Amino acid sequence: MKITGLNLDIIWKNKLENFELIEKQLQSQEADLFLLPEMFSTGFCMDAAEVSDKNQESLEFLKRMAKEKNAAFCGSAPIENKGNFYNRMYFVQPDSTIDFYDKRHLFSFSGEDKVYTPGKERVIVNYNGFRILLQVCYDLRFPVFARNDDDYDAVLYVANWPEKRVGAWEHLLKARAIENLSFVFGLNRIGTDGNHLFYQESSHCFFADGTEMSQKNGNIISAELNLDELKAFRNHFQFLNDRDSFSIEL
């Protein structure tokens, strides 16, 4: 399965321009799954009442792109539902099958927890034979929530992770791959946001042994995930069999 991510310089609070920019930059790309950054349509913004989707604008865009490209599209957007705001990660398949995950760990350092509502479910999507765990940005710092109970093959992290803390982002992505014997694809944004935070290019895809496996070309990062190779690696190094047994209270 080929995953292609877009290192997007998100235009602050401008959905239509971001939709046009994404479509233009992915026009010549082909993949089984396209990955977009956290809050790809607005930037990581705490003005939830202003920017959150009221009419599923971001979801409709993903559905259209998935149909046009005959590929899955995944990314998060701020949405409003029944008076609550969520940082919602959508996974839209070409046939318009929709799964979503609401960000569990809200970034209290920025006040996200004061504005958005945390998710209550751990979400794993089945696509092209892969079991895929959906995660958003700050979730990366909480390994218990992402612990592989032999129930997934790959993890997708979408983020707005600023340059000043990018070392943690890169180290933790690799750690999640190694400890969970899984593919980990972490897609970050680039550029400067409306809060004057700078984001350097720092997207990566790691194999289960921590090996970097992505190829980069401009703002495009791609990786080919081979499930047979992962299964062979897991059969040889059966570390998941020795995992601790515990439950997560959500």
PDB file of C-alpha atoms in Angstrom:
ATOM      1  CA  MET A   1       0.000   0.000   0.000  1.00  0.00           C
ATOM      2  CA  LYS A   2       1.361   3.369  -0.979  1.00  0.00           C
ATOM      3  CA  ILE A   3       0.785   6.284   1.389  1.00  0.00           C
ATOM      4  CA  THR A   4       1.452   9.832   0.244  1.00  0.00           C
ATOM      5  CA  GLY A   5       1.435  12.740   2.671  1.00  0.00           C
ATOM      6  CA  LEU A   6       1.358  16.445   1.890  1.00  0.00           C
ATOM      7  CA  ASN A   7       3.601  18.717   3.964  1.00  0.00           C
ATOM      8  CA  LEU A   8       1.119  21.553   3.756  1.00  0.00           C
ATOM      9  CA  ASP A   9       1.803  25.201   4.547  1.00  0.00           C
ATOM     10  CA  ILE A  10      -1.726  25.698   5.858  1.00  0.00           C
ATOM     11  CA  ILE A  11      -3.343  29.047   5.111  1.00  0.00           C
ATOM     12  CA  TRP A  12      -4.664  30.406   8.394  1.00  0.00           C
ATOM     13  CA  LYS A  13      -8.449  30.126   8.765  1.00  0.00           C
ATOM     14  CA  ASN A  14      -9.115  29.864   5.038  1.00  0.00           C
ATOM     15  CA  LYS A  15     -10.791  26.607   4.098  1.00  0.00           C
ATOM     16  CA  LEU A  16     -11.430  27.294   0.431  1.00  0.00           C
ATOM     17  CA  GLU A  17      -7.850  28.352  -0.265  1.00  0.00           C
ATOM     18  CA  ASN A  18      -6.526  25.310   1.573  1.00  0.00           C
ATOM     19  CA  PHE A  19      -8.816  23.020  -0.408  1.00  0.00           C
ATOM     20  CA  GLU A  20      -7.584  24.553  -3.658  1.00  0.00           C
ATOM     21  CA  LEU A  21      -3.947  24.328  -2.542  1.00  0.00           C
ATOM     22  CA  ILE A  22      -4.272  20.665  -1.577  1.00  0.00           C
ATOM     23  CA  GLU A  23      -5.986  19.752  -4.817  1.00  0.00           C
ATOM     24  CA  LYS A  24      -3.327  21.543  -6.854  1.00  0.00           C
ATOM     25  CA  GLN A  25      -0.368  20.016  -5.018  1.00  0.00           C
ATOM     26  CA  LEU A  26      -1.778  16.482  -5.216  1.00  0.00           C
ATOM     27  CA  GLN A  27      -2.982  16.759  -8.809  1.00  0.00           C
ATOM     28  CA  SER A  28      -0.201  14.641 -10.302  1.00  0.00           C
ATOM     29  CA  GLN A  29       0.180  12.249  -7.368  1.00  0.00           C
ATOM     30  CA  GLU A  30      -1.051   8.668  -7.177  1.00  0.00           C
ATOM     31  CA  ALA A  31      -1.403   6.613  -4.015  1.00  0.00           C
ATOM     32  CA  ASP A  32      -3.697   4.222  -2.169  1.00  0.00           C
ATOM     33  CA  LEU A  33      -3.970   6.617   0.756  1.00  0.00           C
ATOM     34  CA  PHE A  34      -3.377  10.368   0.970  1.00  0.00           C
ATOM     35  CA  LEU A  35      -2.586  11.929   4.328  1.00  0.00           C
ATOM     36  CA  LEU A  36      -3.153  15.580   5.272  1.00  0.00           C
ATOM     37  CA  PRO A  37      -1.981  17.408   8.426  1.00  0.00           C
ATOM     38  CA  GLU A  38      -3.914  18.123  11.606  1.00  0.00           C
ATOM     39  CA  MET A  39      -6.587  20.795  11.037  1.00  0.00           C
ATOM     40  CA  PHE A  40      -5.598  20.911   7.372  1.00  0.00           C
ATOM     41  CA  SER A  41      -8.412  23.282   6.466  1.00  0.00           C
ATOM     42  CA  THR A  42      -7.773  26.005   9.063  1.00  0.00           C
ATOM     43  CA  GLY A  43      -4.506  25.539  10.938  1.00  0.00           C
ATOM     44  CA  PHE A  44      -4.325  24.583  14.636  1.00  0.00           C
ATOM     45  CA  CYS A  45      -6.747  27.240  15.809  1.00  0.00           C
ATOM     46  CA  MET A  46      -8.452  27.745  19.170  1.00  0.00           C
ATOM     47  CA  ASP A  47     -11.136  30.024  17.700  1.00  0.00           C
ATOM     48  CA  ALA A  48     -13.385  27.010  17.390  1.00  0.00           C
ATOM     49  CA  ALA A  49     -16.671  28.864  17.104  1.00  0.00           C
ATOM     50  CA  GLU A  50     -15.277  30.773  14.142  1.00  0.00           C
ATOM     51  CA  VAL A  51     -13.477  28.052  12.197  1.00  0.00           C
ATOM     52  CA  SER A  52     -15.230  24.769  12.984  1.00  0.00           C
ATOM     53  CA  ASP A  53     -17.173  23.067  10.228  1.00  0.00           C
ATOM     54  CA  LYS A  54     -20.898  23.583  10.593  1.00  0.00           C
ATOM     55  CA  ASN A  55     -21.857  21.843   7.345  1.00  0.00           C
ATOM     56  CA  GLN A  56     -19.163  19.174   7.041  1.00  0.00           C
ATOM     57  CA  GLU A  57     -17.148  21.303   4.608  1.00  0.00           C
ATOM     58  CA  SER A  58     -13.873  19.475   5.253  1.00  0.00           C
ATOM     59  CA  LEU A  59     -15.499  16.057   5.130  1.00  0.00           C
ATOM     60  CA  GLU A  60     -17.211  16.851   1.832  1.00  0.00           C
ATOM     61  CA  PHE A  61     -13.869  17.952   0.412  1.00  0.00           C
ATOM     62  CA  LEU A  62     -12.250  14.667   1.499  1.00  0.00           C
ATOM     63  CA  LYS A  63     -15.113  12.670   0.003  1.00  0.00           C
ATOM     64  CA  ARG A  64     -14.760  14.471  -3.318  1.00  0.00           C
ATOM     65  CA  MET A  65     -10.991  14.000  -3.395  1.00  0.00           C
ATOM     66  CA  ALA A  66     -11.275  10.319  -2.481  1.00  0.00           C
ATOM     67  CA  LYS A  67     -13.685   9.747  -5.345  1.00  0.00           C
ATOM     68  CA  GLU A  68     -11.629  11.728  -7.863  1.00  0.00           C
ATOM     69  CA  LYS A  69      -8.315  10.087  -6.911  1.00  0.00           C
ATOM     70  CA  ASN A  70      -9.835   6.636  -6.253  1.00  0.00           C
ATOM     71  CA  ALA A  71      -7.907   6.576  -2.993  1.00  0.00           C
ATOM     72  CA  ALA A  72      -8.516   7.029   0.712  1.00  0.00           C
ATOM     73  CA  PHE A  73      -8.029  10.478   2.238  1.00  0.00           C
ATOM     74  CA  CYS A  74      -7.221  11.140   5.861  1.00  0.00           C
ATOM     75  CA  GLY A  75      -6.684  14.293   7.934  1.00  0.00           C
ATOM     76  CA  SER A  76      -8.199  16.195  10.837  1.00  0.00           C
ATOM     77  CA  ALA A  77     -10.431  19.255  10.949  1.00  0.00           C
ATOM     78  CA  PRO A  78     -12.221  21.277  13.635  1.00  0.00           C
ATOM     79  CA  ILE A  79     -15.899  20.401  13.685  1.00  0.00           C
ATOM     80  CA  GLU A  80     -18.964  21.355  15.713  1.00  0.00           C
ATOM     81  CA  ASN A  81     -21.499  18.739  16.755  1.00  0.00           C
ATOM     82  CA  LYS A  82     -24.416  19.348  19.111  1.00  0.00           C
ATOM     83  CA  GLY A  83     -22.780  22.383  20.648  1.00  0.00           C
ATOM     84  CA  ASN A  84     -19.398  20.720  21.208  1.00  0.00           C
ATOM     85  CA  PHE A  85     -16.205  21.209  19.221  1.00  0.00           C
ATOM     86  CA  TYR A  86     -13.936  18.334  18.215  1.00  0.00           C
ATOM     87  CA  ASN A  87     -10.554  17.952  16.558  1.00  0.00           C
ATOM     88  CA  ARG A  88     -11.811  15.185  14.302  1.00  0.00           C
ATOM     89  CA  MET A  89      -9.618  12.940  12.176  1.00  0.00           C
ATOM     90  CA  TYR A  90     -11.503  11.603   9.163  1.00  0.00           C
ATOM     91  CA  PHE A  91     -10.620   8.510   7.155  1.00  0.00           C
ATOM     92  CA  VAL A  92     -12.599   8.508   3.903  1.00  0.00           C
ATOM     93  CA  GLN A  93     -12.389   5.581   1.509  1.00  0.00           C
ATOM     94  CA  PRO A  94     -12.985   5.844  -2.271  1.00  0.00           C
ATOM     95  CA  ASP A  95     -16.487   4.381  -1.926  1.00  0.00           C
ATOM     96  CA  SER A  96     -17.297   7.160   0.609  1.00  0.00           C
ATOM     97  CA  THR A  97     -17.063   4.838   3.615  1.00  0.00           C
ATOM     98  CA  ILE A  98     -16.269   7.172   6.513  1.00  0.00           C
ATOM     99  CA  ASP A  99     -14.503   6.486   9.793  1.00  0.00           C
ATOM    100  CA  PHE A 100     -13.492   9.154  12.250  1.00  0.00           C
ATOM    101  CA  TYR A 101     -11.498   9.571  15.418  1.00  0.00           C
ATOM    102  CA  ASP A 102     -11.874  12.498  17.816  1.00  0.00           C
ATOM    103  CA  LYS A 103      -8.537  13.537  19.296  1.00  0.00           C
ATOM    104  CA  ARG A 104      -8.267  12.053  22.765  1.00  0.00           C
ATOM    105  CA  HIS A 105      -5.320  13.978  24.246  1.00  0.00           C
ATOM    106  CA  LEU A 106      -5.995  17.688  23.935  1.00  0.00           C
ATOM    107  CA  PHE A 107      -2.974  20.001  24.071  1.00  0.00           C
ATOM    108  CA  SER A 108      -3.500  21.806  27.375  1.00  0.00           C
ATOM    109  CA  PHE A 109      -0.326  23.878  26.831  1.00  0.00           C
ATOM    110  CA  SER A 110      -2.220  25.775  24.101  1.00  0.00           C
ATOM    111  CA  GLY A 111      -5.619  25.664  25.800  1.00  0.00           C
ATOM    112  CA  GLU A 112      -7.061  23.111  23.388  1.00  0.00           C
ATOM    113  CA  ASP A 113      -8.651  21.296  26.334  1.00  0.00           C
ATOM    114  CA  LYS A 114     -10.584  24.442  27.230  1.00  0.00           C
ATOM    115  CA  VAL A 115     -12.141  24.701  23.767  1.00  0.00           C
ATOM    116  CA  TYR A 116     -12.459  21.227  22.278  1.00  0.00           C
ATOM    117  CA  THR A 117     -14.057  18.070  23.657  1.00  0.00           C
ATOM    118  CA  PRO A 118     -11.850  14.966  24.005  1.00  0.00           C
ATOM    119  CA  GLY A 119     -12.700  11.825  22.104  1.00  0.00           C
ATOM    120  CA  LYS A 120     -13.833   8.702  23.937  1.00  0.00           C
ATOM    121  CA  GLU A 121     -12.927   5.956  21.503  1.00  0.00           C
ATOM    122  CA  ARG A 122      -9.759   4.375  20.160  1.00  0.00           C
ATOM    123  CA  VAL A 123     -10.342   3.925  16.425  1.00  0.00           C
ATOM    124  CA  ILE A 124      -8.813   1.330  14.099  1.00  0.00           C
ATOM    125  CA  VAL A 125      -9.732   1.366  10.404  1.00  0.00           C
ATOM    126  CA  ASN A 126      -9.541  -1.584   8.017  1.00  0.00           C
ATOM    127  CA  TYR A 127      -8.308  -0.614   4.572  1.00  0.00           C
ATOM    128  CA  ASN A 128      -6.534  -2.562   1.805  1.00  0.00           C
ATOM    129  CA  GLY A 129      -5.864  -5.425   4.197  1.00  0.00           C
ATOM    130  CA  PHE A 130      -4.220  -3.153   6.777  1.00  0.00           C
ATOM    131  CA  ARG A 131      -5.498  -2.415  10.264  1.00  0.00           C
ATOM    132  CA  ILE A 132      -4.747   1.271  10.832  1.00  0.00           C
ATOM    133  CA  LEU A 133      -4.797   3.140  14.147  1.00  0.00           C
ATOM    134  CA  LEU A 134      -5.764   6.820  13.894  1.00  0.00           C
ATOM    135  CA  GLN A 135      -3.923   9.341  16.112  1.00  0.00           C
ATOM    136  CA  VAL A 136      -3.579  13.141  16.253  1.00  0.00           C
ATOM    137  CA  CYS A 137      -0.493  15.139  17.256  1.00  0.00           C
ATOM    138  CA  TYR A 138      -0.344  15.307  21.091  1.00  0.00           C
ATOM    139  CA  ASP A 139      -1.552  11.675  21.267  1.00  0.00           C
ATOM    140  CA  LEU A 140       2.029  10.796  20.334  1.00  0.00           C
ATOM    141  CA  ARG A 141       3.232  11.602  23.868  1.00  0.00           C
ATOM    142  CA  PHE A 142       0.975   8.939  25.423  1.00  0.00           C
ATOM    143  CA  PRO A 143       2.257   5.454  24.543  1.00  0.00           C
ATOM    144  CA  VAL A 144      -0.323   3.564  26.620  1.00  0.00           C
ATOM    145  CA  PHE A 145      -3.163   4.824  24.415  1.00  0.00           C
ATOM    146  CA  ALA A 146      -1.329   3.674  21.288  1.00  0.00           C
ATOM    147  CA  ARG A 147      -0.094   0.354  22.694  1.00  0.00           C
ATOM    148  CA  ASN A 148      -0.465  -2.395  20.120  1.00  0.00           C
ATOM    149  CA  ASP A 149      -2.627  -5.183  21.499  1.00  0.00           C
ATOM    150  CA  ASP A 150      -1.891  -7.115  18.310  1.00  0.00           C
ATOM    151  CA  ASP A 151      -4.846  -5.276  16.772  1.00  0.00           C
ATOM    152  CA  TYR A 152      -3.199  -2.980  14.218  1.00  0.00           C
ATOM    153  CA  ASP A 153      -0.450  -2.924  11.590  1.00  0.00           C
ATOM    154  CA  ALA A 154       0.111   0.790  11.051  1.00  0.00           C
ATOM    155  CA  VAL A 155      -0.374   4.059  12.920  1.00  0.00           C
ATOM    156  CA  LEU A 156      -1.132   7.394  11.275  1.00  0.00           C
ATOM    157  CA  TYR A 157      -0.220  10.565  13.169  1.00  0.00           C
ATOM    158  CA  VAL A 158      -1.289  13.925  11.743  1.00  0.00           C
ATOM    159  CA  ALA A 159       0.138  16.976  13.452  1.00  0.00           C
ATOM    160  CA  ASN A 160       0.881  20.657  13.869  1.00  0.00           C
ATOM    161  CA  TRP A 161       4.101  20.090  15.846  1.00  0.00           C
ATOM    162  CA  PRO A 162       6.247  23.244  15.966  1.00  0.00           C
ATOM    163  CA  GLU A 163       9.961  23.391  15.196  1.00  0.00           C
ATOM    164  CA  LYS A 164      10.954  24.239  18.790  1.00  0.00           C
ATOM    165  CA  ARG A 165       9.800  20.763  19.939  1.00  0.00           C
ATOM    166  CA  VAL A 166      10.426  18.811  16.751  1.00  0.00           C
ATOM    167  CA  GLY A 167      13.103  16.613  18.338  1.00  0.00           C
ATOM    168  CA  ALA A 168      10.472  15.026  20.572  1.00  0.00           C
ATOM    169  CA  TRP A 169       8.184  14.477  17.572  1.00  0.00           C
ATOM    170  CA  GLU A 170      10.822  12.617  15.581  1.00  0.00           C
ATOM    171  CA  HIS A 171      12.110  10.496  18.477  1.00  0.00           C
ATOM    172  CA  LEU A 172       8.644   9.509  19.642  1.00  0.00           C
ATOM    173  CA  LEU A 173       7.485   8.512  16.150  1.00  0.00           C
ATOM    174  CA  LYS A 174      10.398   6.104  15.899  1.00  0.00           C
ATOM    175  CA  ALA A 175       9.765   4.810  19.418  1.00  0.00           C
ATOM    176  CA  ARG A 176       6.096   4.082  18.644  1.00  0.00           C
ATOM    177  CA  ALA A 177       7.165   2.051  15.593  1.00  0.00           C
ATOM    178  CA  ILE A 178       9.743   0.018  17.515  1.00  0.00           C
ATOM    179  CA  GLU A 179       7.718  -0.689  20.658  1.00  0.00           C
ATOM    180  CA  ASN A 180       4.574  -1.617  18.721  1.00  0.00           C
ATOM    181  CA  LEU A 181       6.232  -3.554  15.864  1.00  0.00           C
ATOM    182  CA  SER A 182       4.264  -1.431  13.421  1.00  0.00           C
ATOM    183  CA  PHE A 183       4.530   0.981  10.550  1.00  0.00           C
ATOM    184  CA  VAL A 184       4.285   4.561  11.787  1.00  0.00           C
ATOM    185  CA  PHE A 185       3.568   7.420   9.377  1.00  0.00           C
ATOM    186  CA  GLY A 186       3.755  10.850  10.979  1.00  0.00           C
ATOM    187  CA  LEU A 187       2.716  13.844   8.869  1.00  0.00           C
ATOM    188  CA  ASN A 188       3.459  17.356  10.113  1.00  0.00           C
ATOM    189  CA  ARG A 189       2.560  20.712   8.578  1.00  0.00           C
ATOM    190  CA  ILE A 190       5.144  23.254   7.405  1.00  0.00           C
ATOM    191  CA  GLY A 191       5.393  27.050   7.366  1.00  0.00           C
ATOM    192  CA  THR A 192       4.272  29.630   9.937  1.00  0.00           C
ATOM    193  CA  ASP A 193       0.799  29.679  11.442  1.00  0.00           C
ATOM    194  CA  GLY A 194      -1.410  32.508  12.677  1.00  0.00           C
ATOM    195  CA  ASN A 195       0.176  32.272  16.131  1.00  0.00           C
ATOM    196  CA  HIS A 196       3.626  32.911  14.609  1.00  0.00           C
ATOM    197  CA  LEU A 197       4.779  29.359  15.320  1.00  0.00           C
ATOM    198  CA  PHE A 198       7.173  27.903  12.740  1.00  0.00           C
ATOM    199  CA  TYR A 199       6.929  24.325  11.504  1.00  0.00           C
ATOM    200  CA  GLN A 200       9.868  22.740   9.730  1.00  0.00           C
ATOM    201  CA  GLU A 201       9.589  19.808   7.359  1.00  0.00           C
ATOM    202  CA  SER A 202       9.659  16.821   9.712  1.00  0.00           C
ATOM    203  CA  SER A 203       7.348  14.135   8.349  1.00  0.00           C
ATOM    204  CA  HIS A 204       8.527  10.527   8.527  1.00  0.00           C
ATOM    205  CA  CYS A 205       7.504   6.943   7.951  1.00  0.00           C
ATOM    206  CA  PHE A 206       9.238   4.280  10.042  1.00  0.00           C
ATOM    207  CA  PHE A 207       9.281   0.501   9.769  1.00  0.00           C
ATOM    208  CA  ALA A 208       8.826  -1.680  12.845  1.00  0.00           C
ATOM    209  CA  ASP A 209      12.578  -1.715  13.523  1.00  0.00           C
ATOM    210  CA  GLY A 210      12.800   2.082  13.442  1.00  0.00           C
ATOM    211  CA  THR A 211      14.180   2.287   9.901  1.00  0.00           C
ATOM    212  CA  GLU A 212      13.171   5.376   7.922  1.00  0.00           C
ATOM    213  CA  MET A 213      11.310   4.168   4.842  1.00  0.00           C
ATOM    214  CA  SER A 214       9.901   7.312   3.256  1.00  0.00           C
ATOM    215  CA  GLN A 215      10.890   9.140   0.103  1.00  0.00           C
ATOM    216  CA  LYS A 216      10.564  12.906  -0.133  1.00  0.00           C
ATOM    217  CA  ASN A 217      10.121  15.134  -3.145  1.00  0.00           C
ATOM    218  CA  GLY A 218       9.377  18.759  -2.380  1.00  0.00           C
ATOM    219  CA  ASN A 219       6.294  18.897  -0.176  1.00  0.00           C
ATOM    220  CA  ILE A 220       5.418  15.272  -0.937  1.00  0.00           C
ATOM    221  CA  ILE A 221       6.399  12.357   1.315  1.00  0.00           C
ATOM    222  CA  SER A 222       5.588   8.785   0.256  1.00  0.00           C
ATOM    223  CA  ALA A 223       6.138   5.288   1.544  1.00  0.00           C
ATOM    224  CA  GLU A 224       5.293   1.793   0.349  1.00  0.00           C
ATOM    225  CA  LEU A 225       3.966  -0.401   3.160  1.00  0.00           C
ATOM    226  CA  ASN A 226       4.365  -4.141   2.627  1.00  0.00           C
ATOM    227  CA  LEU A 227       2.224  -6.188   4.976  1.00  0.00           C
ATOM    228  CA  ASP A 228       4.066  -9.440   4.228  1.00  0.00           C
ATOM    229  CA  GLU A 229       7.360  -7.857   5.306  1.00  0.00           C
ATOM    230  CA  LEU A 230       5.777  -6.683   8.538  1.00  0.00           C
ATOM    231  CA  LYS A 231       4.311 -10.128   9.249  1.00  0.00           C
ATOM    232  CA  ALA A 232       7.679 -11.776   8.613  1.00  0.00           C
ATOM    233  CA  PHE A 233       9.388  -9.318  10.973  1.00  0.00           C
ATOM    234  CA  ARG A 234       6.771  -9.944  13.659  1.00  0.00           C
ATOM    235  CA  ASN A 235       7.039 -13.703  13.264  1.00  0.00           C
ATOM    236  CA  HIS A 236      10.805 -13.499  13.744  1.00  0.00           C
ATOM    237  CA  PHE A 237      10.737 -11.004  16.628  1.00  0.00           C
ATOM    238  CA  GLN A 238       7.651 -12.006  18.599  1.00  0.00           C
ATOM    239  CA  PHE A 239       7.980  -9.188  21.121  1.00  0.00           C
ATOM    240  CA  LEU A 240       4.246  -8.457  21.165  1.00  0.00           C
ATOM    241  CA  ASN A 241       3.687 -11.854  22.751  1.00  0.00           C
ATOM    242  CA  ASP A 242       5.466 -10.572  25.870  1.00  0.00           C
ATOM    243  CA  ARG A 243       3.424  -7.379  26.193  1.00  0.00           C
ATOM    244  CA  ASP A 244       1.820  -6.443  29.487  1.00  0.00           C
ATOM    245  CA  SER A 245      -1.894  -7.000  29.893  1.00  0.00           C
ATOM    246  CA  PHE A 246      -3.870  -3.920  30.911  1.00  0.00           C
ATOM    247  CA  SER A 247      -7.019  -2.009  30.047  1.00  0.00           C
ATOM    248  CA  ILE A 248      -7.391   1.662  29.167  1.00  0.00           C
ATOM    249  CA  GLU A 249     -10.099   3.671  30.891  1.00  0.00           C
ATOM    250  CA  LEU A 250     -11.457   6.305  28.500  1.00  0.00           C
TER     251      LEU A 250
END
